mmCIF file of C-alpha atoms and ligand atoms in Angstrom:
data_model
loop_
_atom_site.group_PDB
_atom_site.id
_atom_site.type_symbol
_atom_site.label_atom_id
_atom_site.label_comp_id
_atom_site.label_asym_id
_atom_site.label_seq_id
_atom_site.Cartn_x
_atom_site.Cartn_y
_atom_site.Cartn_z
ATOM 1 C CA MET A 27 7.788 -223.905 -41.944
ATOM 2 C CA ARG A 28 3.993 -223.911 -41.834
ATOM 3 C CA ASN A 29 1.447 -226.638 -42.511
ATOM 4 C CA LEU A 30 -2.319 -226.378 -42.714
ATOM 5 C CA LEU A 31 -3.601 -229.802 -41.711
ATOM 6 C CA SER A 32 -6.498 -228.243 -39.826
ATOM 7 C CA LEU A 33 -7.493 -224.696 -38.883
ATOM 8 C CA ASN A 34 -5.840 -225.340 -35.533
ATOM 9 C CA ASP A 35 -2.572 -224.651 -37.365
ATOM 10 C CA LEU A 36 -3.592 -220.973 -37.652
ATOM 11 C CA THR A 37 -4.145 -218.392 -34.955
ATOM 12 C CA ALA A 38 -7.478 -216.573 -34.880
ATOM 13 C CA GLU A 39 -5.705 -213.415 -36.090
ATOM 14 C CA GLU A 40 -4.134 -215.285 -39.027
ATOM 15 C CA PHE A 41 -7.481 -216.809 -39.961
ATOM 16 C CA ARG A 42 -9.088 -213.352 -40.103
ATOM 17 C CA GLN A 43 -6.099 -211.921 -41.959
ATOM 18 C CA ILE A 44 -6.319 -214.616 -44.679
ATOM 19 C CA ILE A 45 -10.030 -213.841 -45.112
ATOM 20 C CA ASP A 46 -9.470 -210.072 -45.263
ATOM 21 C CA SER A 47 -6.711 -210.550 -47.837
ATOM 22 C CA ALA A 48 -8.975 -212.847 -49.861
ATOM 23 C CA ILE A 49 -11.642 -210.128 -49.933
ATOM 24 C CA TRP A 50 -8.934 -207.699 -51.049
ATOM 25 C CA THR A 51 -7.576 -209.972 -53.777
ATOM 26 C CA LYS A 52 -11.092 -210.541 -55.111
ATOM 27 C CA LYS A 53 -11.205 -206.783 -55.768
ATOM 28 C CA ASN A 54 -7.571 -206.617 -56.945
ATOM 29 C CA PRO A 55 -7.160 -209.821 -58.967
ATOM 30 C CA TYR A 56 -3.951 -208.828 -60.773
ATOM 31 C CA HIS A 57 -1.810 -208.140 -57.714
ATOM 32 C CA TRP A 58 0.523 -210.713 -56.139
ATOM 33 C CA SER A 59 1.549 -212.071 -59.566
ATOM 34 C CA GLU A 60 5.096 -212.689 -58.336
ATOM 35 C CA THR A 61 4.461 -214.384 -54.962
ATOM 36 C CA LEU A 62 5.249 -217.894 -56.203
ATOM 37 C CA ILE A 63 7.780 -217.194 -58.947
ATOM 38 C CA GLY A 64 10.190 -220.138 -59.119
ATOM 39 C CA LYS A 65 8.036 -222.297 -56.828
ATOM 40 C CA GLN A 66 6.761 -225.772 -57.732
ATOM 41 C CA ILE A 67 3.592 -226.737 -55.864
ATOM 42 C CA GLY A 68 2.386 -230.346 -56.000
ATOM 43 C CA LEU A 69 -1.351 -231.054 -55.980
ATOM 44 C CA PHE A 70 -1.816 -234.641 -54.780
ATOM 45 C CA PHE A 71 -5.316 -236.105 -55.034
ATOM 46 C CA GLU A 72 -6.482 -239.523 -53.818
ATOM 47 C CA LYS A 73 -10.128 -238.540 -54.382
ATOM 48 C CA PRO A 74 -11.975 -236.592 -57.084
ATOM 49 C CA SER A 75 -12.162 -232.798 -56.883
ATOM 50 C CA THR A 76 -13.488 -229.980 -59.037
ATOM 51 C CA ARG A 77 -13.350 -226.832 -56.903
ATOM 52 C CA THR A 78 -10.343 -227.527 -54.706
ATOM 53 C CA ARG A 79 -8.056 -228.837 -57.392
ATOM 54 C CA ILE A 80 -8.883 -226.291 -60.054
ATOM 55 C CA SER A 81 -8.946 -223.302 -57.699
ATOM 56 C CA PHE A 82 -5.548 -224.293 -56.281
ATOM 57 C CA GLU A 83 -4.111 -224.888 -59.737
ATOM 58 C CA ALA A 84 -5.428 -221.513 -60.925
ATOM 59 C CA ALA A 85 -4.254 -219.795 -57.738
ATOM 60 C CA VAL A 86 -0.701 -221.172 -58.055
ATOM 61 C CA ASN A 87 -0.581 -220.070 -61.686
ATOM 62 C CA LYS A 88 -1.950 -216.606 -60.920
ATOM 63 C CA LEU A 89 0.681 -216.133 -58.224
ATOM 64 C CA GLY A 90 3.446 -216.920 -60.725
ATOM 65 C CA GLY A 91 4.223 -220.493 -59.635
ATOM 66 C CA ARG A 92 3.897 -223.898 -61.285
ATOM 67 C CA ALA A 93 1.318 -226.467 -60.191
ATOM 68 C CA ILE A 94 2.119 -230.149 -60.716
ATOM 69 C CA VAL A 95 -0.926 -232.402 -60.427
ATOM 70 C CA LEU A 96 -0.177 -235.806 -58.918
ATOM 71 C CA LYS A 97 -2.984 -238.332 -59.121
ATOM 72 C CA LYS A 98 -2.517 -241.232 -56.782
ATOM 73 C CA ASP A 99 -2.888 -243.918 -59.432
ATOM 74 C CA GLU A 100 -0.201 -242.317 -61.587
ATOM 75 C CA ILE A 101 2.561 -242.438 -58.974
ATOM 76 C CA GLN A 102 4.298 -245.353 -57.286
ATOM 77 C CA ILE A 103 2.245 -245.117 -54.060
ATOM 78 C CA SER A 104 -0.436 -246.981 -56.017
ATOM 79 C CA ARG A 105 2.043 -249.879 -56.428
ATOM 80 C CA GLY A 106 2.951 -249.948 -52.764
ATOM 81 C CA GLU A 107 5.849 -247.490 -52.438
ATOM 82 C CA PRO A 108 5.718 -246.421 -48.787
ATOM 83 C CA LEU A 109 4.227 -243.025 -48.012
ATOM 84 C CA LYS A 110 7.275 -242.081 -45.994
ATOM 85 C CA ASP A 111 9.606 -242.600 -48.972
ATOM 86 C CA THR A 112 7.231 -240.726 -51.259
ATOM 87 C CA ALA A 113 7.087 -237.830 -48.796
ATOM 88 C CA ILE A 114 10.877 -237.595 -48.565
ATOM 89 C CA VAL A 115 11.272 -237.645 -52.347
ATOM 90 C CA LEU A 116 8.493 -235.118 -53.044
ATOM 91 C CA GLY A 117 10.119 -232.810 -50.527
ATOM 92 C CA ARG A 118 13.327 -232.868 -52.601
ATOM 93 C CA TYR A 119 11.514 -231.637 -55.740
ATOM 94 C CA LEU A 120 8.694 -229.409 -54.567
ATOM 95 C CA ASP A 121 8.218 -226.229 -52.550
ATOM 96 C CA GLY A 122 4.850 -227.249 -51.152
ATOM 97 C CA LEU A 123 2.189 -229.928 -51.390
ATOM 98 C CA VAL A 124 -1.580 -229.536 -51.424
ATOM 99 C CA ALA A 125 -3.028 -232.966 -50.666
ATOM 100 C CA ARG A 126 -6.499 -234.562 -50.619
ATOM 101 C CA THR A 127 -6.273 -237.889 -48.844
ATOM 102 C CA ASN A 128 -8.556 -240.691 -47.734
ATOM 103 C CA SER A 129 -7.027 -240.754 -44.297
ATOM 104 C CA HIS A 130 -5.918 -237.728 -42.285
ATOM 105 C CA SER A 131 -2.893 -239.750 -41.138
ATOM 106 C CA THR A 132 -1.509 -239.637 -44.708
ATOM 107 C CA LEU A 133 -1.250 -235.844 -44.376
ATOM 108 C CA GLU A 134 0.556 -236.293 -41.072
ATOM 109 C CA VAL A 135 3.137 -238.565 -42.745
ATOM 110 C CA PHE A 136 3.685 -235.983 -45.502
ATOM 111 C CA ALA A 137 4.065 -233.270 -42.870
ATOM 112 C CA GLU A 138 6.539 -235.326 -40.868
ATOM 113 C CA TYR A 139 8.848 -236.415 -43.680
ATOM 114 C CA SER A 140 8.606 -234.013 -46.619
ATOM 115 C CA ASN A 141 10.086 -230.891 -45.042
ATOM 116 C CA ILE A 142 7.868 -228.659 -47.196
ATOM 117 C CA PRO A 143 4.532 -226.966 -46.321
ATOM 118 C CA ILE A 144 1.586 -229.372 -46.513
ATOM 119 C CA ILE A 145 -1.919 -227.997 -47.100
ATOM 120 C CA ASN A 146 -4.959 -230.180 -46.444
ATOM 121 C CA ALA A 147 -7.207 -230.178 -49.515
ATOM 122 C CA LEU A 148 -9.720 -232.416 -47.641
ATOM 123 C CA SER A 149 -9.240 -235.499 -45.534
ATOM 124 C CA ASP A 150 -11.733 -237.769 -43.803
ATOM 125 C CA LYS A 151 -11.453 -235.483 -40.759
ATOM 126 C CA PHE A 152 -11.152 -231.872 -41.913
ATOM 127 C CA HIS A 153 -11.587 -229.510 -44.868
ATOM 128 C CA PRO A 154 -9.892 -226.315 -43.633
ATOM 129 C CA CYS A 155 -9.589 -224.541 -47.003
ATOM 130 C CA GLN A 156 -13.342 -224.916 -47.443
ATOM 131 C CA ALA A 157 -14.047 -223.268 -44.083
ATOM 132 C CA ILE A 158 -11.851 -220.284 -44.968
ATOM 133 C CA ALA A 159 -13.973 -219.693 -48.094
ATOM 134 C CA ASP A 160 -17.147 -220.234 -46.058
ATOM 135 C CA PHE A 161 -16.195 -217.553 -43.560
ATOM 136 C CA MET A 162 -15.122 -215.200 -46.339
ATOM 137 C CA THR A 163 -18.602 -215.603 -47.852
ATOM 138 C CA ILE A 164 -20.237 -214.936 -44.490
ATOM 139 C CA LYS A 165 -18.179 -211.763 -44.072
ATOM 140 C CA GLU A 166 -18.775 -210.429 -47.584
ATOM 141 C CA ASN A 167 -22.503 -210.751 -46.894
ATOM 142 C CA ASN A 168 -22.047 -208.341 -44.004
ATOM 143 C CA LYS A 169 -22.690 -210.853 -41.278
ATOM 144 C CA ASP A 170 -21.016 -210.216 -37.982
ATOM 145 C CA TYR A 171 -19.212 -213.375 -36.811
ATOM 146 C CA GLU A 172 -19.850 -212.740 -33.118
ATOM 147 C CA THR A 173 -23.612 -212.199 -33.328
ATOM 148 C CA ILE A 174 -24.882 -214.504 -36.082
ATOM 149 C CA LYS A 175 -26.452 -217.902 -35.694
ATOM 150 C CA ILE A 176 -25.300 -220.640 -38.084
ATOM 151 C CA CYS A 177 -27.561 -223.635 -38.629
ATOM 152 C CA TYR A 178 -25.610 -226.645 -39.928
ATOM 153 C CA LEU A 179 -27.980 -229.402 -40.944
ATOM 154 C CA GLY A 180 -27.333 -233.028 -41.888
ATOM 155 C CA ASP A 181 -24.200 -235.124 -41.386
ATOM 156 C CA GLY A 182 -22.494 -233.445 -38.440
ATOM 157 C CA ASN A 183 -19.748 -236.037 -38.315
ATOM 158 C CA ASN A 184 -17.949 -235.069 -41.495
ATOM 159 C CA ASN A 185 -14.895 -233.092 -42.578
ATOM 160 C CA VAL A 186 -16.857 -229.971 -43.586
ATOM 161 C CA CYS A 187 -18.758 -229.707 -40.310
ATOM 162 C CA HIS A 188 -15.595 -230.295 -38.279
ATOM 163 C CA SER A 189 -13.730 -227.483 -40.024
ATOM 164 C CA LEU A 190 -16.756 -225.227 -39.647
ATOM 165 C CA LEU A 191 -16.607 -225.839 -35.892
ATOM 166 C CA ASN A 192 -12.906 -224.997 -35.870
ATOM 167 C CA ALA A 193 -13.668 -221.791 -37.775
ATOM 168 C CA CYS A 194 -16.366 -220.887 -35.227
ATOM 169 C CA SER A 195 -13.743 -221.209 -32.512
ATOM 170 C CA MET A 196 -11.590 -218.606 -34.312
ATOM 171 C CA THR A 197 -14.435 -216.108 -34.514
ATOM 172 C CA LYS A 198 -16.484 -216.917 -31.376
ATOM 173 C CA THR A 199 -19.499 -217.740 -33.539
ATOM 174 C CA ASN A 200 -22.773 -219.412 -32.492
ATOM 175 C CA ILE A 201 -23.521 -222.594 -34.369
ATOM 176 C CA PHE A 202 -26.306 -225.150 -34.073
ATOM 177 C CA VAL A 203 -25.315 -228.550 -35.458
ATOM 178 C CA CYS A 204 -28.457 -230.496 -36.194
ATOM 179 C CA SER A 205 -28.145 -234.204 -36.987
ATOM 180 C CA PRO A 206 -29.555 -237.533 -35.851
ATOM 181 C CA GLU A 207 -27.668 -238.618 -32.741
ATOM 182 C CA LYS A 208 -25.374 -241.101 -34.461
ATOM 183 C CA TYR A 209 -24.289 -238.441 -36.982
ATOM 184 C CA GLY A 210 -23.223 -235.866 -34.400
ATOM 185 C CA PRO A 211 -19.781 -234.217 -34.648
ATOM 186 C CA ASP A 212 -16.651 -235.716 -33.121
ATOM 187 C CA LYS A 213 -16.737 -234.953 -29.387
ATOM 188 C CA THR A 214 -13.048 -234.081 -29.126
ATOM 189 C CA ILE A 215 -13.347 -231.541 -31.952
ATOM 190 C CA VAL A 216 -16.455 -230.030 -30.319
ATOM 191 C CA GLU A 217 -14.775 -229.751 -26.908
ATOM 192 C CA ASN A 218 -11.646 -228.235 -28.398
ATOM 193 C CA ALA A 219 -13.666 -225.670 -30.388
ATOM 194 C CA ARG A 220 -15.750 -224.824 -27.318
ATOM 195 C CA SER A 221 -12.643 -224.343 -25.201
ATOM 196 C CA LYS A 222 -11.394 -221.784 -27.740
ATOM 197 C CA GLY A 223 -14.608 -219.769 -27.821
ATOM 198 C CA ALA A 224 -17.089 -221.359 -30.232
ATOM 199 C CA ASN A 225 -20.660 -221.419 -28.946
ATOM 200 C CA ILE A 226 -21.830 -224.835 -30.157
ATOM 201 C CA LYS A 227 -25.275 -226.291 -29.633
ATOM 202 C CA ILE A 228 -25.849 -229.885 -30.709
ATOM 203 C CA THR A 229 -29.469 -230.759 -31.425
ATOM 204 C CA THR A 230 -31.596 -233.345 -33.215
ATOM 205 C CA ASP A 231 -34.423 -230.830 -33.831
ATOM 206 C CA PRO A 232 -34.227 -229.068 -37.242
ATOM 207 C CA GLU A 233 -36.778 -226.400 -36.297
ATOM 208 C CA GLU A 234 -34.858 -225.367 -33.209
ATOM 209 C CA ALA A 235 -31.668 -225.153 -35.283
ATOM 210 C CA ALA A 236 -33.346 -223.164 -38.066
ATOM 211 C CA ASP A 237 -35.198 -220.600 -35.921
ATOM 212 C CA LYS A 238 -33.817 -217.125 -36.630
ATOM 213 C CA ALA A 239 -30.715 -218.516 -38.304
ATOM 214 C CA ASP A 240 -28.562 -216.083 -40.298
ATOM 215 C CA VAL A 241 -26.589 -218.747 -42.159
ATOM 216 C CA PHE A 242 -27.831 -222.166 -43.265
ATOM 217 C CA TYR A 243 -25.210 -224.730 -44.204
ATOM 218 C CA THR A 244 -25.480 -228.275 -45.410
ATOM 219 C CA ASP A 245 -23.301 -230.903 -47.069
ATOM 220 C CA VAL A 246 -23.914 -234.266 -48.712
ATOM 221 C CA TRP A 247 -25.232 -237.099 -46.604
ATOM 222 C CA VAL A 248 -22.832 -239.566 -48.246
ATOM 223 C CA SER A 249 -19.267 -238.294 -48.314
ATOM 224 C CA MET A 250 -16.574 -239.662 -50.611
ATOM 225 C CA GLY A 251 -15.593 -243.122 -49.378
ATOM 226 C CA GLN A 252 -18.966 -243.788 -47.671
ATOM 227 C CA GLU A 253 -20.780 -245.049 -50.759
ATOM 228 C CA ASN A 254 -21.425 -248.475 -49.225
ATOM 229 C CA GLU A 255 -23.457 -246.791 -46.428
ATOM 230 C CA ARG A 256 -25.605 -244.865 -48.896
ATOM 231 C CA GLU A 257 -28.991 -246.545 -48.353
ATOM 232 C CA GLN A 258 -28.694 -246.431 -44.563
ATOM 233 C CA ARG A 259 -27.612 -242.788 -44.561
ATOM 234 C CA LEU A 260 -30.442 -241.698 -46.860
ATOM 235 C CA THR A 261 -32.909 -243.309 -44.464
ATOM 236 C CA ASP A 262 -31.282 -241.961 -41.307
ATOM 237 C CA LEU A 263 -30.905 -238.386 -42.565
ATOM 238 C CA LYS A 264 -34.160 -237.939 -44.491
ATOM 239 C CA ASN A 265 -35.671 -235.542 -41.945
ATOM 240 C CA TYR A 266 -32.648 -233.250 -42.089
ATOM 241 C CA GLN A 267 -33.114 -231.795 -45.560
ATOM 242 C CA LEU A 268 -32.628 -228.066 -46.096
ATOM 243 C CA ASN A 269 -35.934 -227.104 -47.706
ATOM 244 C CA ASP A 270 -38.289 -224.101 -47.979
ATOM 245 C CA ASN A 271 -40.082 -224.941 -44.735
ATOM 246 C CA LEU A 272 -36.885 -224.718 -42.738
ATOM 247 C CA LEU A 273 -35.516 -221.738 -44.639
ATOM 248 C CA LYS A 274 -38.693 -219.788 -43.751
ATOM 249 C CA ARG A 275 -37.778 -220.076 -40.082
ATOM 250 C CA GLY A 276 -34.507 -218.227 -40.616
ATOM 251 C CA ASN A 277 -34.062 -214.470 -40.649
ATOM 252 C CA ASN A 278 -35.246 -212.685 -43.818
ATOM 253 C CA ASP A 279 -31.755 -211.892 -45.010
ATOM 254 C CA CYS A 280 -30.324 -215.299 -44.141
ATOM 255 C CA ILE A 281 -27.870 -216.878 -46.547
ATOM 256 C CA VAL A 282 -27.552 -220.485 -47.689
ATOM 257 C CA LEU A 283 -24.186 -222.173 -48.071
ATOM 258 C CA HIS A 284 -23.125 -225.588 -49.383
ATOM 259 C CA CYS A 285 -19.562 -226.640 -50.118
ATOM 260 C CA LEU A 286 -20.666 -228.538 -53.280
ATOM 261 C CA PRO A 287 -21.020 -230.920 -54.978
ATOM 262 C CA ALA A 288 -24.690 -231.127 -53.901
ATOM 263 C CA LYS A 289 -27.192 -233.940 -54.231
ATOM 264 C CA LYS A 290 -30.369 -232.032 -54.945
ATOM 265 C CA GLY A 291 -33.420 -233.721 -53.475
ATOM 266 C CA GLU A 292 -31.315 -235.245 -50.699
ATOM 267 C CA GLU A 293 -29.651 -232.760 -48.307
ATOM 268 C CA ILE A 294 -30.978 -229.664 -50.144
ATOM 269 C CA THR A 295 -33.887 -228.911 -52.446
ATOM 270 C CA GLU A 296 -33.505 -227.366 -55.887
ATOM 271 C CA ASN A 297 -35.613 -224.389 -54.743
ATOM 272 C CA VAL A 298 -33.342 -223.582 -51.821
ATOM 273 C CA MET A 299 -30.181 -224.112 -53.812
ATOM 274 C CA TYR A 300 -31.207 -221.516 -56.400
ATOM 275 C CA SER A 301 -33.164 -219.242 -54.055
ATOM 276 C CA LYS A 302 -32.361 -215.562 -53.594
ATOM 277 C CA ASN A 303 -30.817 -216.474 -50.246
ATOM 278 C CA SER A 304 -28.336 -218.878 -51.803
ATOM 279 C CA LYS A 305 -24.709 -217.717 -51.946
ATOM 280 C CA ILE A 306 -23.501 -221.177 -52.887
ATOM 281 C CA PHE A 307 -21.866 -220.175 -56.163
ATOM 282 C CA ASP A 308 -20.191 -217.090 -54.643
ATOM 283 C CA GLN A 309 -18.885 -219.451 -51.979
ATOM 284 C CA ALA A 310 -17.486 -221.729 -54.712
ATOM 285 C CA GLU A 311 -15.883 -218.719 -56.425
ATOM 286 C CA ASN A 312 -14.368 -217.685 -53.117
ATOM 287 C CA ARG A 313 -12.360 -220.905 -53.053
ATOM 288 C CA LEU A 314 -10.099 -219.273 -55.665
ATOM 289 C CA HIS A 315 -9.652 -216.030 -53.735
ATOM 290 C CA THR A 316 -8.992 -217.822 -50.463
ATOM 291 C CA GLN A 317 -6.478 -220.236 -52.034
ATOM 292 C CA LYS A 318 -4.597 -217.217 -53.408
ATOM 293 C CA SER A 319 -4.708 -215.519 -50.059
ATOM 294 C CA LEU A 320 -3.615 -218.655 -48.209
ATOM 295 C CA LEU A 321 -0.682 -219.273 -50.560
ATOM 296 C CA HIS A 322 0.346 -215.622 -50.357
ATOM 297 C CA PHE A 323 0.237 -215.887 -46.578
ATOM 298 C CA PHE A 324 2.353 -219.070 -46.583
ATOM 299 C CA TYR A 325 4.982 -218.021 -49.100
ATOM 300 C CA TYR A 326 5.190 -214.274 -48.743
ATOM 301 C CA GLN A 327 4.126 -213.191 -45.296
ATOM 302 C CA THR A 328 5.519 -215.949 -43.094
HETATM 303 N N1 CP B 12 -16.077 -228.242 -52.008
HETATM 304 C C1 CP B 12 -15.096 -228.999 -52.541
HETATM 305 O O1 CP B 12 -14.066 -229.276 -51.908
HETATM 306 O O2 CP B 12 -15.337 -229.382 -53.817
HETATM 307 P P1 CP B 12 -14.451 -230.394 -54.664
HETATM 308 O O3 CP B 12 -14.635 -231.762 -54.077
HETATM 309 O O4 CP B 12 -14.985 -230.264 -56.057
HETATM 310 O O5 CP B 12 -13.008 -229.949 -54.556
HETATM 311 N N1 NVA B 13 -18.110 -234.142 -47.027
HETATM 312 C C1 NVA B 13 -17.841 -234.161 -48.440
HETATM 313 C C2 NVA B 13 -17.220 -232.880 -48.865
HETATM 314 C C3 NVA B 13 -16.923 -232.765 -50.331
HETATM 315 C C4 NVA B 13 -16.280 -231.461 -50.684
HETATM 316 C C5 NVA B 13 -16.941 -235.342 -48.779
HETATM 317 O O1 NVA B 13 -15.987 -235.606 -48.030
HETATM 318 O O2 NVA B 13 -17.195 -236.005 -49.786
#
């Protein structure tokens, strides 16, 4: 039985295969309609979600299964029922659980006790499904994973950046992570990604990170659950905005990515977000194709 708590649960070959199949299913949207027939997939959310929840719900439905949305405050966890008991019970009803949790350790409890596949729909540590869609978008824009330079700008210590680093390790990609020192990525995740082949440069200099970049990526400065740090973060990260001046330093055909939701005027400007280089809304669309591909991989191919 497979889980996807982080991209480390996939081999590099599987990661590429899921992306290639996602590109295929985008062109062949009516295939695979029987993959999940008879399967009940729970979608458990402790935090808000537009893209992840709706793309998973649509993907399960398109593959012939049933999605059951479980909001935390509507089930007994919110009244103190232990996670372990909830995990055991959900495992008796469902064939899989997609879960967005405050703490990554909640996913680990589900994985340990539910006996069904658990897919991370975002935790405080990782956002693996996002990175699969990100790398699909890079590939469909004809960028070669091994030769491009990615410039990730802003909060390097968040779930999105960490999964991006894991993805770079799968594809041996060069990435510059550019953040103020105290917002640098988790050192263990960096070392692990480096040991598997990612070429990671950590810098505090946005111009160095942007020079000749092929892919620009940013994410919000205040992630879900960090709202009480908002004022401090806005001050600390103000020089790390993705704007026209930085974009100009990239290659002519560079692309701009953002996982969304965005805070325009903070981590990205309106101009950049809607520029000709922006593939942000294709990237959001690709969440659907990659969720289909991932579920097909989990329930059909393995
Ligand atoms: N990018 C992303 O995960 O968006 P949602 O929070 O809307 O799911
Ligand atoms: N880093 C962001 C990603 C949202 C998709 C957050 O955790 O809020």
